[in-house]
Short mmCIF file of C-alpha atoms in Angstrom, two decimals:
data_model
loop_
_atom_site.label_atom_id
_atom_site.label_comp_id
_atom_site.label_asym_id
_atom_site.label_seq_id
_atom_site.Cartn_x
_atom_site.Cartn_y
_atom_site.Cartn_z
CA UNK A 1 29.02 -6.64 -16.86
CA UNK A 2 27.19 -5.40 -13.78
CA UNK A 3 26.11 -1.85 -13.09
CA UNK A 4 24.52 -0.33 -10.01
CA UNK A 5 20.76 -0.23 -10.41
CA UNK A 6 20.57 3.29 -8.99
CA UNK A 7 23.65 5.25 -10.11
CA UNK A 8 24.62 2.97 -13.06
CA UNK A 9 28.21 2.78 -11.82
CA UNK A 10 30.25 -0.07 -13.34
CA UNK A 11 30.68 -2.75 -10.66
CA UNK A 12 33.13 -5.12 -12.32
CA UNK A 13 32.93 -8.57 -13.81
CA UNK A 14 33.42 -12.10 -12.49
CA UNK A 15 35.98 -12.53 -9.66
CA UNK A 16 36.68 -8.80 -9.58
CA UNK A 17 33.08 -7.71 -9.22
CA UNK A 18 32.06 -5.68 -6.19
CA UNK A 19 28.36 -5.27 -5.68
CA UNK A 20 25.68 -5.70 -3.04
CA UNK A 21 22.71 -7.90 -4.03
CA UNK A 22 19.36 -6.54 -2.82
CA UNK A 23 15.92 -7.65 -4.02
CA UNK A 24 17.41 -9.27 -7.11
CA UNK A 25 19.34 -6.15 -8.16
CA UNK A 26 23.00 -5.10 -7.95
CA UNK A 27 24.06 -1.98 -6.05
CA UNK A 28 27.26 -0.19 -5.19
CA UNK A 29 27.98 0.34 -1.48
CA UNK A 30 26.50 3.86 -1.05
CA UNK A 31 23.41 3.13 -3.15
CA UNK A 32 22.79 -0.12 -1.28
CA UNK A 33 22.43 1.82 1.99
CA UNK A 34 19.96 4.20 0.38
CA UNK A 35 17.97 1.28 -1.04
CA UNK A 36 17.86 -0.43 2.36
CA UNK A 37 16.46 2.70 3.98
CA UNK A 38 13.87 3.16 1.23
CA UNK A 39 12.86 -0.50 1.50
CA UNK A 40 12.52 -0.17 5.25
CA UNK A 41 10.35 2.94 5.01
CA UNK A 42 8.07 1.26 2.44
CA UNK A 43 7.52 -1.70 4.79
CA UNK A 44 6.88 0.54 7.80
CA UNK A 45 4.36 2.49 5.75
CA UNK A 46 2.64 -0.75 4.73
CA UNK A 47 2.45 -1.86 8.38
CA UNK A 48 1.26 1.42 9.90
CA UNK A 49 -0.89 2.99 7.17
CA UNK A 50 -4.04 1.06 8.21
CA UNK A 51 -3.40 2.20 11.81
CA UNK A 52 -1.31 0.89 14.68
CA UNK A 53 -1.03 -2.90 14.34
CA UNK A 54 -2.28 -5.21 17.07
CA UNK A 55 0.21 -7.81 18.25
CA UNK A 56 -1.45 -11.17 18.94
CA UNK A 57 1.59 -13.27 19.77
CA UNK A 58 5.32 -13.07 19.39
CA UNK A 59 7.98 -15.76 18.83
CA UNK A 60 11.54 -14.85 19.87
CA UNK A 61 14.73 -16.40 18.50
CA UNK A 62 13.54 -17.08 14.97
CA UNK A 63 15.87 -17.57 12.01
CA UNK A 64 15.44 -17.61 8.23
CA UNK A 65 17.55 -17.52 5.08
CA UNK A 66 18.62 -14.13 3.84
CA UNK A 67 16.28 -13.48 0.86
CA UNK A 68 18.90 -11.19 -0.70
CA UNK A 69 21.43 -14.05 -0.71
CA UNK A 70 19.36 -17.26 -0.77
CA UNK A 71 22.29 -19.45 -1.87
CA UNK A 72 24.58 -18.31 0.94
CA UNK A 73 24.96 -19.81 4.44
CA UNK A 74 23.82 -16.55 6.04
CA UNK A 75 20.81 -16.76 8.35
CA UNK A 76 18.90 -13.76 9.64
CA UNK A 77 18.13 -13.80 13.38
CA UNK A 78 15.12 -12.09 14.85
CA UNK A 79 11.57 -12.37 16.13
CA UNK A 80 8.30 -13.23 14.41
CA UNK A 81 5.39 -10.97 15.32
CA UNK A 82 1.91 -12.17 14.41
CA UNK A 83 -0.33 -9.12 14.07
CA UNK A 84 -3.85 -8.34 12.93
CA UNK A 85 -2.40 -6.95 9.69
CA UNK A 86 -0.07 -9.86 8.93
CA UNK A 87 3.19 -11.51 9.96
CA UNK A 88 6.37 -9.50 10.45
CA UNK A 89 9.88 -10.87 10.85
CA UNK A 90 12.00 -8.39 12.80
CA UNK A 91 15.70 -8.93 12.16
CA UNK A 92 18.17 -7.96 14.87
CA UNK A 93 21.22 -9.99 13.85
CA UNK A 94 22.68 -12.66 11.58
CA UNK A 95 25.08 -15.59 11.60
CA UNK A 96 26.51 -18.27 9.33
CA UNK A 97 24.90 -21.71 9.49
CA UNK A 98 27.04 -24.84 9.72
CA UNK A 99 29.32 -25.61 6.78
CA UNK A 100 28.24 -28.92 5.23
CA UNK A 101 31.79 -29.31 3.96
CA UNK A 102 32.80 -30.47 7.43
CA UNK A 103 30.41 -33.38 7.14
CA UNK A 104 31.74 -34.35 3.72
CA UNK A 105 35.34 -34.14 4.87
CA UNK A 106 35.11 -35.61 8.38
CA UNK A 107 31.84 -37.51 8.42
CA UNK A 108 29.38 -37.48 11.32
CA UNK A 109 31.86 -36.15 13.87
CA UNK A 110 32.76 -33.27 11.57
CA UNK A 111 29.10 -32.42 11.08
CA UNK A 112 28.47 -32.47 14.86
CA UNK A 113 31.42 -30.15 15.44
CA UNK A 114 30.23 -27.78 12.69
CA UNK A 115 26.65 -27.74 14.00
CA UNK A 116 27.85 -27.10 17.55
CA UNK A 117 30.08 -24.24 16.41
CA UNK A 118 27.24 -22.70 14.38
CA UNK A 119 24.91 -22.99 17.37
CA UNK A 120 27.39 -21.16 19.61
CA UNK A 121 27.77 -18.39 17.02
CA UNK A 122 24.00 -18.06 16.79
CA UNK A 123 23.66 -17.86 20.57
CA UNK A 124 26.35 -15.17 20.84
CA UNK A 125 24.81 -13.16 18.00
CA UNK A 126 21.36 -13.49 19.54
CA UNK A 127 22.51 -12.40 23.01
CA UNK A 128 24.39 -9.39 21.63
CA UNK A 129 21.46 -8.31 19.47
CA UNK A 130 19.02 -8.77 22.35
CA UNK A 131 21.02 -6.32 24.42
CA UNK A 132 21.38 -3.84 21.58
CA UNK A 133 17.83 -3.81 20.22
CA UNK A 134 15.23 -5.81 22.08
CA UNK A 135 15.94 -4.63 25.63
CA UNK A 136 15.62 -0.96 24.65
CA UNK A 137 12.73 -1.22 22.19
CA UNK A 138 10.04 -0.40 24.78
CA UNK A 139 7.02 -1.42 22.69
CA UNK A 140 6.02 -2.85 19.32
CA UNK A 141 6.52 0.44 17.49
CA UNK A 142 9.94 0.86 19.06
CA UNK A 143 10.94 -2.66 18.10
CA UNK A 144 9.88 -2.20 14.47
CA UNK A 145 11.73 1.11 14.24
CA UNK A 146 14.95 -0.24 15.79
CA UNK A 147 15.16 -3.48 13.81
CA UNK A 148 17.99 -4.02 11.34
CA UNK A 149 15.50 -5.22 8.74
CA UNK A 150 11.81 -6.03 8.41
CA UNK A 151 10.14 -8.74 6.33
CA UNK A 152 6.39 -8.22 6.21
CA UNK A 153 3.68 -10.52 4.87
CA UNK A 154 0.24 -8.83 4.72
CA UNK A 155 -2.58 -11.06 5.87
CA UNK A 156 -4.59 -10.54 2.68
CA UNK A 157 -1.68 -11.94 0.62
CA UNK A 158 -1.15 -15.05 2.74
CA UNK A 159 -2.72 -18.19 1.28
CA UNK A 160 -1.50 -20.61 3.90
CA UNK A 161 0.28 -20.79 7.24
CA UNK A 162 1.78 -24.02 8.49
CA UNK A 163 3.24 -24.53 11.98
CA UNK A 164 5.17 -27.47 13.38
CA UNK A 165 7.59 -28.15 16.22
CA UNK A 166 10.60 -26.76 14.35
CA UNK A 167 9.19 -23.66 12.66
CA UNK A 168 6.53 -22.30 10.35
CA UNK A 169 5.91 -21.67 6.65
CA UNK A 170 4.23 -18.69 5.01
CA UNK A 171 2.81 -19.27 1.53
CA UNK A 172 1.85 -16.40 -0.74
CA UNK A 173 0.94 -17.68 -4.19
CA UNK A 174 4.02 -19.53 -5.44
CA UNK A 175 6.24 -17.94 -2.78
CA UNK A 176 7.12 -20.08 0.24
CA UNK A 177 9.11 -18.63 3.11
CA UNK A 178 10.40 -20.89 5.89
CA UNK A 179 11.22 -19.77 9.44
CA UNK A 180 12.77 -21.86 12.22
CA UNK A 181 12.58 -21.23 15.96
CA UNK A 182 14.51 -22.47 18.98
CA UNK A 183 12.97 -24.70 21.61
CA UNK A 184 11.34 -27.46 19.56
CA UNK A 185 8.23 -29.17 20.91
CA UNK A 186 8.54 -27.52 24.32
CA UNK A 187 8.08 -24.05 22.82
CA UNK A 188 5.62 -25.24 20.18
CA UNK A 189 3.24 -26.57 22.86
CA UNK A 190 3.12 -23.13 24.46
CA UNK A 191 1.82 -21.30 21.39
CA UNK A 192 0.10 -24.09 19.42
CA UNK A 193 -3.43 -23.07 20.50
CA UNK A 194 -3.19 -19.41 19.50
CA UNK A 195 -1.11 -20.24 16.40
CA UNK A 196 -3.77 -22.62 15.09
CA UNK A 197 -6.51 -20.08 15.79
CA UNK A 198 -4.54 -17.35 14.04
CA UNK A 199 -3.81 -19.64 11.08
CA UNK A 200 -7.48 -20.45 10.59
CA UNK A 201 -8.44 -16.77 10.71
CA UNK A 202 -5.79 -15.83 8.13
CA UNK A 203 -6.65 -18.69 5.78
CA UNK A 204 -10.40 -18.08 6.13
CA UNK A 205 -9.97 -14.31 5.65
CA UNK A 206 -11.64 -13.48 8.98
CA UNK A 207 -10.61 -11.04 11.73
CA UNK A 208 -7.67 -12.59 13.66
CA UNK A 209 -8.23 -10.27 16.64
CA UNK A 210 -11.74 -11.61 17.23
CA UNK A 211 -10.63 -15.16 16.51
CA UNK A 212 -7.71 -15.04 18.96
CA UNK A 213 -9.65 -13.27 21.69
CA UNK A 214 -10.30 -16.49 23.60
CA UNK A 215 -7.22 -18.44 22.50
CA UNK A 216 -4.37 -19.15 24.88
CA UNK A 217 -2.08 -16.09 24.68
CA UNK A 218 1.62 -16.43 23.97
CA UNK A 219 3.60 -13.20 24.08
CA UNK A 220 7.28 -13.74 24.84
CA UNK A 221 9.67 -10.91 24.08
#
């Protein structure tokens, strides 16, 4: 039996259940919207309470699994902003990744078709979201305020950052969060210098602004 975490409303059982999973809890529809807004305000407060954050570099077209539904095929689309206060994923859309069932049923050709279809869906979702959010954001504060969702990782909580040509990992204690970006090695070469400098500053608990002052900049909105 599931009940809404906030209003305690009965949400059903098994196949007939109707709830929204958020942060490991179950919510009814109206309470889920309230929880999302409260979660958003808490993250904004965490980002801005020390003062206006300083953006050091910015990776567009980043995707990651939905932490509210980690077993689903849903991927969040957005941008990764590396700031003096930590790393923020700014979600502006979502899409469904390729269904592995195509590969099981139709082999390599089926997998290629599924991957191609998923890629087209991602591109359409990204283009639509870019028009709706990114083009009208104006600045960093505007972007953070307009985003569908924010995932924030404070620099003091990050134990390790790892970059490669397909994405990056953030490790916080036992938590590991993986992000992927478009462009592969071509994009990775553009930001590798400043990313490595930023990583060292975060892992060594030093000021990333001073560390990145002379690194090759990479800001691409």
